[in-house]
Coordinates of C-alpha atoms and ligand atoms in Angstrom, one line a residue:
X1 CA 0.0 0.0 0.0
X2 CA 1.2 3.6 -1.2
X3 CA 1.2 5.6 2.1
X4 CA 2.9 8.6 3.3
X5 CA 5.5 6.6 4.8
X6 CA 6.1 5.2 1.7
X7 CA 5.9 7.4 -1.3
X8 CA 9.5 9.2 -1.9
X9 CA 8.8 12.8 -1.7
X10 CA 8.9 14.6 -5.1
X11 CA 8.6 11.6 -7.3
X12 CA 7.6 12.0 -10.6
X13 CA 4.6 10.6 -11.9
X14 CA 4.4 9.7 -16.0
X15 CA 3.1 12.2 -17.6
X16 CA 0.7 13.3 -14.8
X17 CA -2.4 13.5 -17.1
X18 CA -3.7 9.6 -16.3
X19 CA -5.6 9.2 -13.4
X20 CA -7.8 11.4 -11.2
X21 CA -9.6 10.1 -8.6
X22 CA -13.2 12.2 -6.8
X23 CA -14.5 11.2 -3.4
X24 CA -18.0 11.9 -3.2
X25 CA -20.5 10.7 -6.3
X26 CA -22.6 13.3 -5.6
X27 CA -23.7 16.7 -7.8
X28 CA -20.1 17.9 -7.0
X29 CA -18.6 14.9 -7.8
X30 CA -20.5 14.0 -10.5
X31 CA -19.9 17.4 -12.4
X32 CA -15.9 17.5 -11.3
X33 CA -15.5 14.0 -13.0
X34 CA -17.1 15.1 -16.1
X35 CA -14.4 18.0 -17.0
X36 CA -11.5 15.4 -15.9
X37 CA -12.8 13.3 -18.2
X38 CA -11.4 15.6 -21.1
X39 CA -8.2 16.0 -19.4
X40 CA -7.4 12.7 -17.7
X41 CA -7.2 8.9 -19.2
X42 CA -9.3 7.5 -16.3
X43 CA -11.6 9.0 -13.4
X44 CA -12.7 6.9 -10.6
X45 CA -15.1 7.8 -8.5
X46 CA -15.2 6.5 -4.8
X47 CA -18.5 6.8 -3.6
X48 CA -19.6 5.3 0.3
X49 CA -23.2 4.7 -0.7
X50 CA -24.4 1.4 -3.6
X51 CA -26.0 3.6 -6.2
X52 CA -28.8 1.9 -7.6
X53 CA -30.1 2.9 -11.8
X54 CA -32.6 5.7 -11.4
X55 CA -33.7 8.3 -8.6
X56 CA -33.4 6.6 -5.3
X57 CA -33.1 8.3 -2.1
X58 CA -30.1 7.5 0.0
X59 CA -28.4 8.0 3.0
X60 CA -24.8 9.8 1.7
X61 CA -27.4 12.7 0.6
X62 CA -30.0 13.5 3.9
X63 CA -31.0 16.4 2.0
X64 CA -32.2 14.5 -1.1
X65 CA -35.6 14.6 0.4
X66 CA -36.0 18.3 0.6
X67 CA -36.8 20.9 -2.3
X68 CA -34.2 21.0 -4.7
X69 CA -34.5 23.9 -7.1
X70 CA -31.8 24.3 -9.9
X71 CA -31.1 27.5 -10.9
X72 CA -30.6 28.6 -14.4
X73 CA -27.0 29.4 -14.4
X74 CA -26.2 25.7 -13.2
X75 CA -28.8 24.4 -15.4
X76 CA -27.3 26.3 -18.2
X77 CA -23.5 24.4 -17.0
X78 CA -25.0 21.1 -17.1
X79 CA -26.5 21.5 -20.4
X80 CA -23.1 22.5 -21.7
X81 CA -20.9 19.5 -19.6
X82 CA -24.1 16.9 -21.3
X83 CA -25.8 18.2 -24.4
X84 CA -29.0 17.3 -24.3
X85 CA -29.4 17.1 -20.4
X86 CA -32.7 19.6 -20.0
X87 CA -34.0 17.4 -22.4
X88 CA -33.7 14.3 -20.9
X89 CA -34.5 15.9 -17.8
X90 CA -38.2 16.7 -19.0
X91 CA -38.4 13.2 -20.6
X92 CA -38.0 11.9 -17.3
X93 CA -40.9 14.0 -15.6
X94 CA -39.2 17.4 -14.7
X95 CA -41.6 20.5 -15.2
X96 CA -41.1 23.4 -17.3
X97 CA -41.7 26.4 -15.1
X98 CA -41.4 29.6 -16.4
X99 CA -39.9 32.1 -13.9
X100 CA -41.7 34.5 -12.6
X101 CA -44.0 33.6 -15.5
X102 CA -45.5 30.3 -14.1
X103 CA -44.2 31.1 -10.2
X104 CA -46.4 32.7 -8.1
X105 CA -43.5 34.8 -5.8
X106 CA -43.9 36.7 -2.8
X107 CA -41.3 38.7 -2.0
X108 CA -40.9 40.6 1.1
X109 CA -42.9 44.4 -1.2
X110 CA -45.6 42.2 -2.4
X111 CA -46.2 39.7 -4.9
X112 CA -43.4 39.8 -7.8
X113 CA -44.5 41.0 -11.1
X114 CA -44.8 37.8 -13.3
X115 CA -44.6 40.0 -16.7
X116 CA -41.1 39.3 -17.2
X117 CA -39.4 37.3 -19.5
X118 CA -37.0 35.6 -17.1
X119 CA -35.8 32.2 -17.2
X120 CA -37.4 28.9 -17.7
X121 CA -36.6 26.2 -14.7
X122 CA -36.9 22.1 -14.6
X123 CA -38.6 21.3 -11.7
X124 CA -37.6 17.9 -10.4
X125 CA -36.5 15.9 -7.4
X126 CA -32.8 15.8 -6.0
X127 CA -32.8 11.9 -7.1
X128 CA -33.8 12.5 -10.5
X129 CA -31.5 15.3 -11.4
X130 CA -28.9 13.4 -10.1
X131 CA -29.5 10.4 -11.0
X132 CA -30.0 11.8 -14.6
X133 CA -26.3 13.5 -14.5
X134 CA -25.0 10.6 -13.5
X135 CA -26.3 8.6 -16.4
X136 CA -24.8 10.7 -18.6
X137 CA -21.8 10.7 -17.0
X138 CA -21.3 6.8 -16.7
X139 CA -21.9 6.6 -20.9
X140 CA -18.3 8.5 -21.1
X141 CA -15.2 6.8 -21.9
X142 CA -12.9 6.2 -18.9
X143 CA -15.2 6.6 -16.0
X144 CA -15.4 4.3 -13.2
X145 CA -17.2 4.3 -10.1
X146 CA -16.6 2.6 -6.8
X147 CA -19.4 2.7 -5.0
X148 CA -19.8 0.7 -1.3
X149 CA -16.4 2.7 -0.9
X150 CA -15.5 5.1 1.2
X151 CA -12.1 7.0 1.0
X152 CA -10.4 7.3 4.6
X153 CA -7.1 9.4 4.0
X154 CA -5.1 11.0 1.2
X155 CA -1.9 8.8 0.4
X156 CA 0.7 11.8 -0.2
X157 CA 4.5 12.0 -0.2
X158 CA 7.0 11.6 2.8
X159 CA 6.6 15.4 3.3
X160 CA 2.9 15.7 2.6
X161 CA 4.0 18.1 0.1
X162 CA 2.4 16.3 -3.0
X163 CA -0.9 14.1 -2.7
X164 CA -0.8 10.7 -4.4
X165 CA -3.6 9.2 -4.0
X166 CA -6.6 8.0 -1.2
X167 CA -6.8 5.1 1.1
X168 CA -10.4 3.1 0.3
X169 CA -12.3 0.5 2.3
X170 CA -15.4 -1.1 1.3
X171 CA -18.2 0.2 3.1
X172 CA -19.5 -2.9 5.5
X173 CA -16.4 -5.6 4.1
X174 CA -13.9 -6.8 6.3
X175 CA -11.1 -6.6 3.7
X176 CA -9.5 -3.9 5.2
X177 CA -8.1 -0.6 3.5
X178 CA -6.4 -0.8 -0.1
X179 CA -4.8 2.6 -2.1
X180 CA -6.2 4.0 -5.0
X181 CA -2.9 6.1 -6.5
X182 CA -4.0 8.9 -8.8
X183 CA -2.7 12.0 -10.5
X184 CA -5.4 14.2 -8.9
X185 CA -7.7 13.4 -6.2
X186 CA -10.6 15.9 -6.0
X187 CA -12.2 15.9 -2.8
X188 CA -16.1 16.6 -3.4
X189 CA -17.7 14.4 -0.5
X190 CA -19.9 17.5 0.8
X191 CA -20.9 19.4 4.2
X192 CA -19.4 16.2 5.9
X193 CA -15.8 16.1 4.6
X194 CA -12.9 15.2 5.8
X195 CA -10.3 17.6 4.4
X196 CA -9.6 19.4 7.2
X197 CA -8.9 16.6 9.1
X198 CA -7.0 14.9 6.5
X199 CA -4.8 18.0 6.2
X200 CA -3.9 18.1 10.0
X201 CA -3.0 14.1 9.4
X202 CA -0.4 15.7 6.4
X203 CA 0.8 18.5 8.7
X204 CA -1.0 21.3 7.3
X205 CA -2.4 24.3 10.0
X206 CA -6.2 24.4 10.6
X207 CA -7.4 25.9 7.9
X208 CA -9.6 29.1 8.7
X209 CA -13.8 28.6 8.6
X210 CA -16.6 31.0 8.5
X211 CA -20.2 29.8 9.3
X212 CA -23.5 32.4 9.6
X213 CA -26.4 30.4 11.1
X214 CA -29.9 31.7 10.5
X215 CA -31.3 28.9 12.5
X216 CA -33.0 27.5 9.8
X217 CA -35.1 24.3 9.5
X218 CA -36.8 22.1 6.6
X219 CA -40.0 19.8 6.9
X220 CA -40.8 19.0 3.1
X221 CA -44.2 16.9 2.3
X222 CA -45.1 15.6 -1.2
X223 CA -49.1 15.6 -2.3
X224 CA -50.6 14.1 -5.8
X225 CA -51.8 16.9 -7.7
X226 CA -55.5 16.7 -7.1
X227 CA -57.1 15.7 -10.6
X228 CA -58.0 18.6 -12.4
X229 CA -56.3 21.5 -10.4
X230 CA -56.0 24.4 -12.6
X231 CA -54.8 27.4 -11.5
X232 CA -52.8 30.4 -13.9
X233 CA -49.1 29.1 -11.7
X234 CA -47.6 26.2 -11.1
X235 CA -45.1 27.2 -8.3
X236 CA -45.5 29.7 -5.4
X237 CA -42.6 31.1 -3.1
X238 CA -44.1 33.1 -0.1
X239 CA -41.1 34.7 1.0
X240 CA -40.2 35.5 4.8
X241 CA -40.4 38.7 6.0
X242 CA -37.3 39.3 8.3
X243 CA -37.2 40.7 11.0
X244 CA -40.1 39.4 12.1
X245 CA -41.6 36.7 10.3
X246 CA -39.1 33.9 9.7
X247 CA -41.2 31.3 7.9
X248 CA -40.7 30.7 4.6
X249 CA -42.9 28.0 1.8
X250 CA -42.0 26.6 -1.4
X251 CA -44.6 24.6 -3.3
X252 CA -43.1 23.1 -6.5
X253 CA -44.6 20.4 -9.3
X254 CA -41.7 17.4 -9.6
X255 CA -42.6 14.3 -11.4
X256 CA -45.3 11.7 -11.2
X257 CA -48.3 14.6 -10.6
X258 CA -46.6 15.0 -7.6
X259 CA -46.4 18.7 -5.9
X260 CA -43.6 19.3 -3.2
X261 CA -44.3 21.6 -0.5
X262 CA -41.0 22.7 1.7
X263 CA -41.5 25.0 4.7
X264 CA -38.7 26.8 6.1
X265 CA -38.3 28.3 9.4
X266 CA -35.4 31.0 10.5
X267 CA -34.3 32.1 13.2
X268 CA -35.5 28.9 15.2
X269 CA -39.0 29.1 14.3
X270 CA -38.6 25.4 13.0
X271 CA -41.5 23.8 10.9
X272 CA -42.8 20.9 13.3
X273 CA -43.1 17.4 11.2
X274 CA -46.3 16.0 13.3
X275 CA -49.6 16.7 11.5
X276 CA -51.4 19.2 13.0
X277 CA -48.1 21.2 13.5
X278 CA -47.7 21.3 9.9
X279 CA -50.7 22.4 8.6
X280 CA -51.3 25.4 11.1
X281 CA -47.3 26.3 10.2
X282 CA -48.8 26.4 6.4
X283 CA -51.7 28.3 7.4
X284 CA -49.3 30.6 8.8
X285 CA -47.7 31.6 6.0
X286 CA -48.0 35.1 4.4
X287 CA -50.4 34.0 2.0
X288 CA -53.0 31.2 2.5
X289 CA -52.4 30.3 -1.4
X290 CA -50.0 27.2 -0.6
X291 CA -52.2 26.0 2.5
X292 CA -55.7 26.5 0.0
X293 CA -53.9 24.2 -2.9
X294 CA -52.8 21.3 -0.6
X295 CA -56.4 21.6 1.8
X296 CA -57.4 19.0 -1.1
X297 CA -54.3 17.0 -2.0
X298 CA -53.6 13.7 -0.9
X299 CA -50.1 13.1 0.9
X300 CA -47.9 10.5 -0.7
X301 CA -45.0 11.1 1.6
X302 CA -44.5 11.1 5.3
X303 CA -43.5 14.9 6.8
X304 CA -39.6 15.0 6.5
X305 CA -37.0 17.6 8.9
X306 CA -33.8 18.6 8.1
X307 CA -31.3 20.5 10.0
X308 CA -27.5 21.5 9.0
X309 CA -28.6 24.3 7.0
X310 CA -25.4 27.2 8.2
X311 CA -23.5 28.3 5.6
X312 CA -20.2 27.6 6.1
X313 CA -17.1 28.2 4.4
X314 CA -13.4 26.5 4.6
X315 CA -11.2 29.4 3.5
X316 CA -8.1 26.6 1.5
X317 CA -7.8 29.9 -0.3
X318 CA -5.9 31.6 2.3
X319 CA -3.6 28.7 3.1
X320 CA 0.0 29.4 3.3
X321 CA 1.0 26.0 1.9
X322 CA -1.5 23.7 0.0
X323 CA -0.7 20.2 -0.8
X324 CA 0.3 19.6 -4.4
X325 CA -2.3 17.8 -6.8
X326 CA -5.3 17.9 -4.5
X327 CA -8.4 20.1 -5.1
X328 CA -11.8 20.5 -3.2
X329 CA -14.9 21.2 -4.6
X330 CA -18.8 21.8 -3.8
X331 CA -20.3 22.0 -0.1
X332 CA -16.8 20.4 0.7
X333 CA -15.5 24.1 1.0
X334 CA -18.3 26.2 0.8
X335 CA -21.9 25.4 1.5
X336 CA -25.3 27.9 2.0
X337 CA -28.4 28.0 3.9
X338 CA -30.4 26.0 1.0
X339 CA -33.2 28.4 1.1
X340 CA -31.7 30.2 -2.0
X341 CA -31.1 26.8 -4.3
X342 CA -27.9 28.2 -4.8
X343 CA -25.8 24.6 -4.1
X344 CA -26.1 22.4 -7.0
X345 CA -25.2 25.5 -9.2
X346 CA -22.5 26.6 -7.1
X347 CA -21.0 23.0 -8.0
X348 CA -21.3 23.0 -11.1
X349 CA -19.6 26.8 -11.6
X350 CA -16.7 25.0 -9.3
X351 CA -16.6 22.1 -12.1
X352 CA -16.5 24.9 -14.8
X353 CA -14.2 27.0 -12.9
X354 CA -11.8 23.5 -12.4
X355 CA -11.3 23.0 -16.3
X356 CA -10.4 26.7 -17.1
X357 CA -8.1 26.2 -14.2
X358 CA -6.4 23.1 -15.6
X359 CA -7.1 24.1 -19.6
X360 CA -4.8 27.5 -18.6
X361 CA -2.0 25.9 -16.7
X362 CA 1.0 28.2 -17.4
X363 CA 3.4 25.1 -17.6
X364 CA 4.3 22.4 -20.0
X365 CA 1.3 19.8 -20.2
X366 CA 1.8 17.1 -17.7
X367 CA 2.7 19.7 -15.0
X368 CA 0.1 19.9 -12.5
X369 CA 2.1 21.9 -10.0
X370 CA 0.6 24.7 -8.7
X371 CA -3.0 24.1 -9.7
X372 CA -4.5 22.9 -6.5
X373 CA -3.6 26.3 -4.6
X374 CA -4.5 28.3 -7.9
X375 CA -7.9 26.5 -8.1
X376 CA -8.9 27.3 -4.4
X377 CA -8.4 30.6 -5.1
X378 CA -10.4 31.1 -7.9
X379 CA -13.0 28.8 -6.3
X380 CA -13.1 31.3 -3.7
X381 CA -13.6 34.4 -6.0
X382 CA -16.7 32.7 -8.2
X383 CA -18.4 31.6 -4.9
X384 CA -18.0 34.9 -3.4
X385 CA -21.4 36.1 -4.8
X386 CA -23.7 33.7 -3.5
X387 CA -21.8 33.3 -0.4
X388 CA -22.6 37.5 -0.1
X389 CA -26.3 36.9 -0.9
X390 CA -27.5 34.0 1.3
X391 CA -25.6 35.3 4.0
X392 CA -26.4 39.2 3.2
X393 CA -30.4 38.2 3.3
X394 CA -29.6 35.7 6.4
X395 CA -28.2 38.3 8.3
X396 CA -31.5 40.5 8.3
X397 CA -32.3 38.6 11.2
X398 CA -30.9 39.7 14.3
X399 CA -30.5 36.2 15.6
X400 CA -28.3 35.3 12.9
X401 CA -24.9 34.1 14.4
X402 CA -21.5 34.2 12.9
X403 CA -21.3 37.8 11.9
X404 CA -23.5 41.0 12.5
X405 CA -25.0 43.0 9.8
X406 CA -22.9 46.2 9.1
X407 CA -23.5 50.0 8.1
X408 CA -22.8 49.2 4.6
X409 CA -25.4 46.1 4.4
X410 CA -28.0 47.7 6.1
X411 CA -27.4 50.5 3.3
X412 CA -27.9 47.0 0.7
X413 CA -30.7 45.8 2.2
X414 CA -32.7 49.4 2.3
X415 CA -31.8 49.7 -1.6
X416 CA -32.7 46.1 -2.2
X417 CA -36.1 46.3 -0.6
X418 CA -36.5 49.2 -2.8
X419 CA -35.7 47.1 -5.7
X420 CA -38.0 44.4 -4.4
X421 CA -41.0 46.9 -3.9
X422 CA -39.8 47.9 -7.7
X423 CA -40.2 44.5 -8.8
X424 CA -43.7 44.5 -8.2
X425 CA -44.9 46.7 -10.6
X426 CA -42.4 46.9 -13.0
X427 CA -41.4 44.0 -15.2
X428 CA -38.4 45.5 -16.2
X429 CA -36.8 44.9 -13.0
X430 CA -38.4 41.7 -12.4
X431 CA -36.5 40.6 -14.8
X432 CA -33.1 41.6 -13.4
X433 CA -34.5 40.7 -10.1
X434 CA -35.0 37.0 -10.8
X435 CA -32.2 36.8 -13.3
X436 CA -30.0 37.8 -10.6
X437 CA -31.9 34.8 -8.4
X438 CA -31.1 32.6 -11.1
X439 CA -27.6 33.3 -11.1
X440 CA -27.5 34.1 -14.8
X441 CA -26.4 38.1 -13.8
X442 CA -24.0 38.9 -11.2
X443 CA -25.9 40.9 -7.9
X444 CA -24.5 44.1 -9.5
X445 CA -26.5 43.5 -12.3
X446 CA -29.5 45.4 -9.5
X447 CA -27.3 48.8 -9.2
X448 CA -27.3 49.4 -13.0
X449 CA -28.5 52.8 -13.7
X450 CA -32.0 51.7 -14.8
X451 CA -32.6 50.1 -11.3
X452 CA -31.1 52.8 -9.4
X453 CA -33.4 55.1 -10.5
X454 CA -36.4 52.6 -10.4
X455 CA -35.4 52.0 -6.6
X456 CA -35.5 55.9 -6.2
X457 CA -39.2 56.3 -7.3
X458 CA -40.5 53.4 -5.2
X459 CA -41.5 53.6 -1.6
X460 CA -40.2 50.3 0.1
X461 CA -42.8 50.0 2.9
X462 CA -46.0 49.3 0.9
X463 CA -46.9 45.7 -0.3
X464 CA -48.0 45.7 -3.6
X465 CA -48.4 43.7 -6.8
X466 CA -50.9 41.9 -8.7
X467 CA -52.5 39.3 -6.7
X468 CA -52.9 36.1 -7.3
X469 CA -56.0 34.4 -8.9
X470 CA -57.4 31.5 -6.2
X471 CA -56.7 28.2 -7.6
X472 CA -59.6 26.2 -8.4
X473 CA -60.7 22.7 -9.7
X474 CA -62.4 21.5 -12.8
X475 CA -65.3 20.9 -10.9
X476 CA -65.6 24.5 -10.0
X477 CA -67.0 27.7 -11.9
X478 CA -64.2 28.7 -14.4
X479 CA -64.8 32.3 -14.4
X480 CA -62.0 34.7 -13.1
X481 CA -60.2 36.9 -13.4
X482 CA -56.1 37.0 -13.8
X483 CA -55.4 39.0 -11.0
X484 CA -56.5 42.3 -9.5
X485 CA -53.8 45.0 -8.1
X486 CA -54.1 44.9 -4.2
X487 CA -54.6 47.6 -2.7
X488 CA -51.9 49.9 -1.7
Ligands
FAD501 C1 -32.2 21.0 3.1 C2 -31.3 21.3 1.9 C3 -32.0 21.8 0.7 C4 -31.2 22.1 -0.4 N1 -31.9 22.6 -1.5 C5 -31.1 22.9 -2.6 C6 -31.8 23.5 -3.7 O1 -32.9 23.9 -3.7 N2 -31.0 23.8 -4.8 C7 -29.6 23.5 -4.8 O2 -29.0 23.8 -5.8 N3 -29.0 23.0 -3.8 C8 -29.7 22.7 -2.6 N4 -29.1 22.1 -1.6 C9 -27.6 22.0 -1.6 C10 -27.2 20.7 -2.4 O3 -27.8 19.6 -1.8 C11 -25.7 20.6 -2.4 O4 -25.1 21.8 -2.6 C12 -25.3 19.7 -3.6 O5 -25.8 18.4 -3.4 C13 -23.8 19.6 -3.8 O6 -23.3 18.9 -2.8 P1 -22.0 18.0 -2.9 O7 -22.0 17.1 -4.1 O8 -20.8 18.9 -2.6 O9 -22.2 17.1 -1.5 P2 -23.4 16.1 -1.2 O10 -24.5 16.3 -2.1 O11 -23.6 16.3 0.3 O12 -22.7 14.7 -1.5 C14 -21.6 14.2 -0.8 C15 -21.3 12.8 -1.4 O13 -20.1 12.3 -0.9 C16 -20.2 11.0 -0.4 N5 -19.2 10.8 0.6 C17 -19.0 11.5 1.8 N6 -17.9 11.1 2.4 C18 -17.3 10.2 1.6 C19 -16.1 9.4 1.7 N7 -15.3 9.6 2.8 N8 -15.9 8.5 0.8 C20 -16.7 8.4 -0.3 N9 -17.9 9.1 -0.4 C21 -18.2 10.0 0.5 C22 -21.7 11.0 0.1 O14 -22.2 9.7 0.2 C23 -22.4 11.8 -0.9 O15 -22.8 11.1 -2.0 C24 -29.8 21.8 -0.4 C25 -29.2 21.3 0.7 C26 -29.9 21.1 1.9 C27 -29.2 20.6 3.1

């Protein structure tokens, strides 16, 4: 077995473009194995849970079980890593949602106006996106994946100073430990990983952390649509209100006629997963529109909780010395409060941000030196947005731990309820608004000179908006209107 004890430092190995081995078959994973795939002869994957064909739940992703929205940026990334992914997306049940066209939102100024053009989402369950990436991903050339595996260390030279590989064992076997060398191990096993740990075990310093907690909860539930629900949406976002309503509900169609309905409660108002403590935490929502929709939908799904929902970042960018040939990826450096559907995306920008950083190595091809510190770096920069907005909107809770909202945010927040209250009325802004949500513009993309000025004509404090039409089944009178201005 290839250990630390027994690699020579510095050796050279071949021509260093052969093997490259991920821990964690997960969105991360799955996405950082597709861009080695054009760069390296062979990818394994070492993955702790059996991954079954098709869109199981399983225990290596808790979180599978909650809402998973995917943004448009990250959607737009997956389409270019597997042409034709959207599309087998939808042939395997995802709906088409036009956003804000077909998503009923309320923001914080009133309900968002759904004239804009926007961006069109796939609404599906965590199991079937992934499990739809990772077919793609297992029809390439070159990829294999160990699953029942877990990896337990990195294998690395005398020094620690160049990582060589990971030490596996079969989950549940008795056959003890065996090394899997490699070119490149990518480490993209999630909130849970080891790295830091595994550094420490190389000799590295502590590497520095920053978490902000909003206290935030889960309880998802999934419903059958009820036969013949019509209603002019097909999603709804009733936004908190901060600072003092906390509770937060998604409803979203996946596949199967099925609707998803995630609560979310900051600032330890949790969404209780017993019955009745469910239903009155729906009812308590800032619009009855979700609780009226599932008052006659069957549950097909028990009430789930989820917890671990801080974001929390490992700062490997600010290392002083980073082991050679060893990258990190995904919620294994930097992972949000969920509420924002910004993870899956954020992954798949780190995979897009991996192969620019190995396409534009300065050196002689072969030569890996350098990349792993370079690439933590510039993971660092492209996460810095959404890292800014979960925790910026987090932190307009006063119980939020970790850090305290400053002069300058409070000045942010102030203009960006301004922008919000703006996005009510004018679809101009909507646009930029959920663009910006999508992660298809940058947040600055809201102080261009057309929303400036749009945030200085609107009054923050009034909820406005066109309000939404009451759903209504087949079996009811069809006349309506599409929505009437609420009052001011
Ligand atoms: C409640 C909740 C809701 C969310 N909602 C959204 C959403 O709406 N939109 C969105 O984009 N994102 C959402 N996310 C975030 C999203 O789940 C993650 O960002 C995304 O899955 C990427 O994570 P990952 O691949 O880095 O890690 P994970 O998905 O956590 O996967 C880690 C993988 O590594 C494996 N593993 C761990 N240790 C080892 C080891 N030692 N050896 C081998 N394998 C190992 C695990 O089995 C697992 O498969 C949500 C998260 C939570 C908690």
């Amino acid at each position: 077995m290839r250990t630390a004890a027994t690699v020579p430092s510095g050796e050279t190995i071949g021509s260093g473009r052969r093997h490259a081995v991920v821990v964690g078959g997960s969105m991360a994973g799955l996405v950082a194995a597709r861009v080695l795939a054009a760069h390296f002869d062979r990818v394994t994957i070492v993955e702790r849970d059996r991954l079954r064909d098709g869109g199981a739940h399983r225990k290596g992703v808790p979180q599978g079980r909650q809402l998973h929205a995917l943004l448009a940026r990250g959607r737009d990334v997956l389409e270019a890593l597997f042409p034709g992914f959207g599309r087998e997306l939808e042939a395997a049940g995802a709906v088409p949602i036009s956003v804000p066209g077909d998503f009923l939102t309320l923001t914080k100024a009133g309900w968002l106006d759904r004239r804009a053009p926007g961006w069109t989402a796939l609404s599906a369950s965590r199991p079937l996106i992934e499990a739809t990436v990772r077919r793609r991903l297992l029809d390439l050339p070159g990829i294999t994946l160990l699953d029942g595996h877990e990896a337990t260390a990195l294998v690395a030279s005398r020094d620690g100073r160049v990582v060589r590989g990971v030490t596996v064992r079969r989950v549940g076997g008795l056959d003890g430990v065996f090394s899997v060398d490699a070119d490149l191990v990518v480490d993209a096993s999630g909130r849970g990983s080891r790295t830091p740990a595994w550094l420490a075990e190389l000799g590295y310093p502590a590497p520095e952390a920053t978490r902000v907690d909003p206290d935030i909860a889960y309880a998802t539930r999934t419903y059958r649509i009820p036969d013949g629900f019509t209603a002019d949406w097909k999603a709804v976002m009733l936004m908190s209100q901060p600072p003092t309503m906390p509770r937060t509900g998604f409803l979203f169609p996946i596949e199967d006629g099925q609707w998803m309905v995630a609560l979310m409660g900051a600032a330890g108002q949790h969404p209780p997963t017993d019955e009745e403590g469910h239903a009155a935490f729906v009812r308590s929502l800032r619009s009855p529109v979700i609780a009226e929709a599932v008052a006659d939908a069957e549950p097909v799904s028990e009430i789930r909780g989820h917890r671990g929902t801080t974001n929390r970042q490992w700062h490997f960018e600010r290392m002083r010395r980073w082991p050679e040939r060893f990258v990190v990826l995904g919620d294994a450096v930097c992972a949000f409060n969920p509420i924002y559907g910004q993870g899956m995306t954020t992954a798949a920008v780190g995979a897009e941000t991996l192969d620019a950083c190995l396409r534009s190595r300065r050196r002689p091809a072969g030569d890996l030196d350098g990349l792993g510190a370079r690439f933590q770096r510039a993971l660092a920069r492209r996460n810095a947005d959404a890292w800014m907005f979960s925790t910026g909107e987090d932190l307009r809770f006063p119980t939020t731990t970790g850090m305290t909202a400053g002069r300058v945010l409070r000045a942010q927040h102030h203009y960006l309820d301004r922008i919000e209250a703006a996005s009510t009325r004018d679809p101009a802004v909507a646009d930029v608004y959920v663009r910006a949500f999508g992660m298809l513009e940058r947040p600055t993309a809201l102080f261009r000179p057309g929303l400036v000025a749009a945030a200085a004509r609107t009054r923050p404090t009034r909820v406005t908006g066109i309000a939404p039409v009451p759903p209504r089944r087949a079996d009811q009178a069809a006349s309506g209107r599409r929505g009437e201005r609420q009052p001011a």
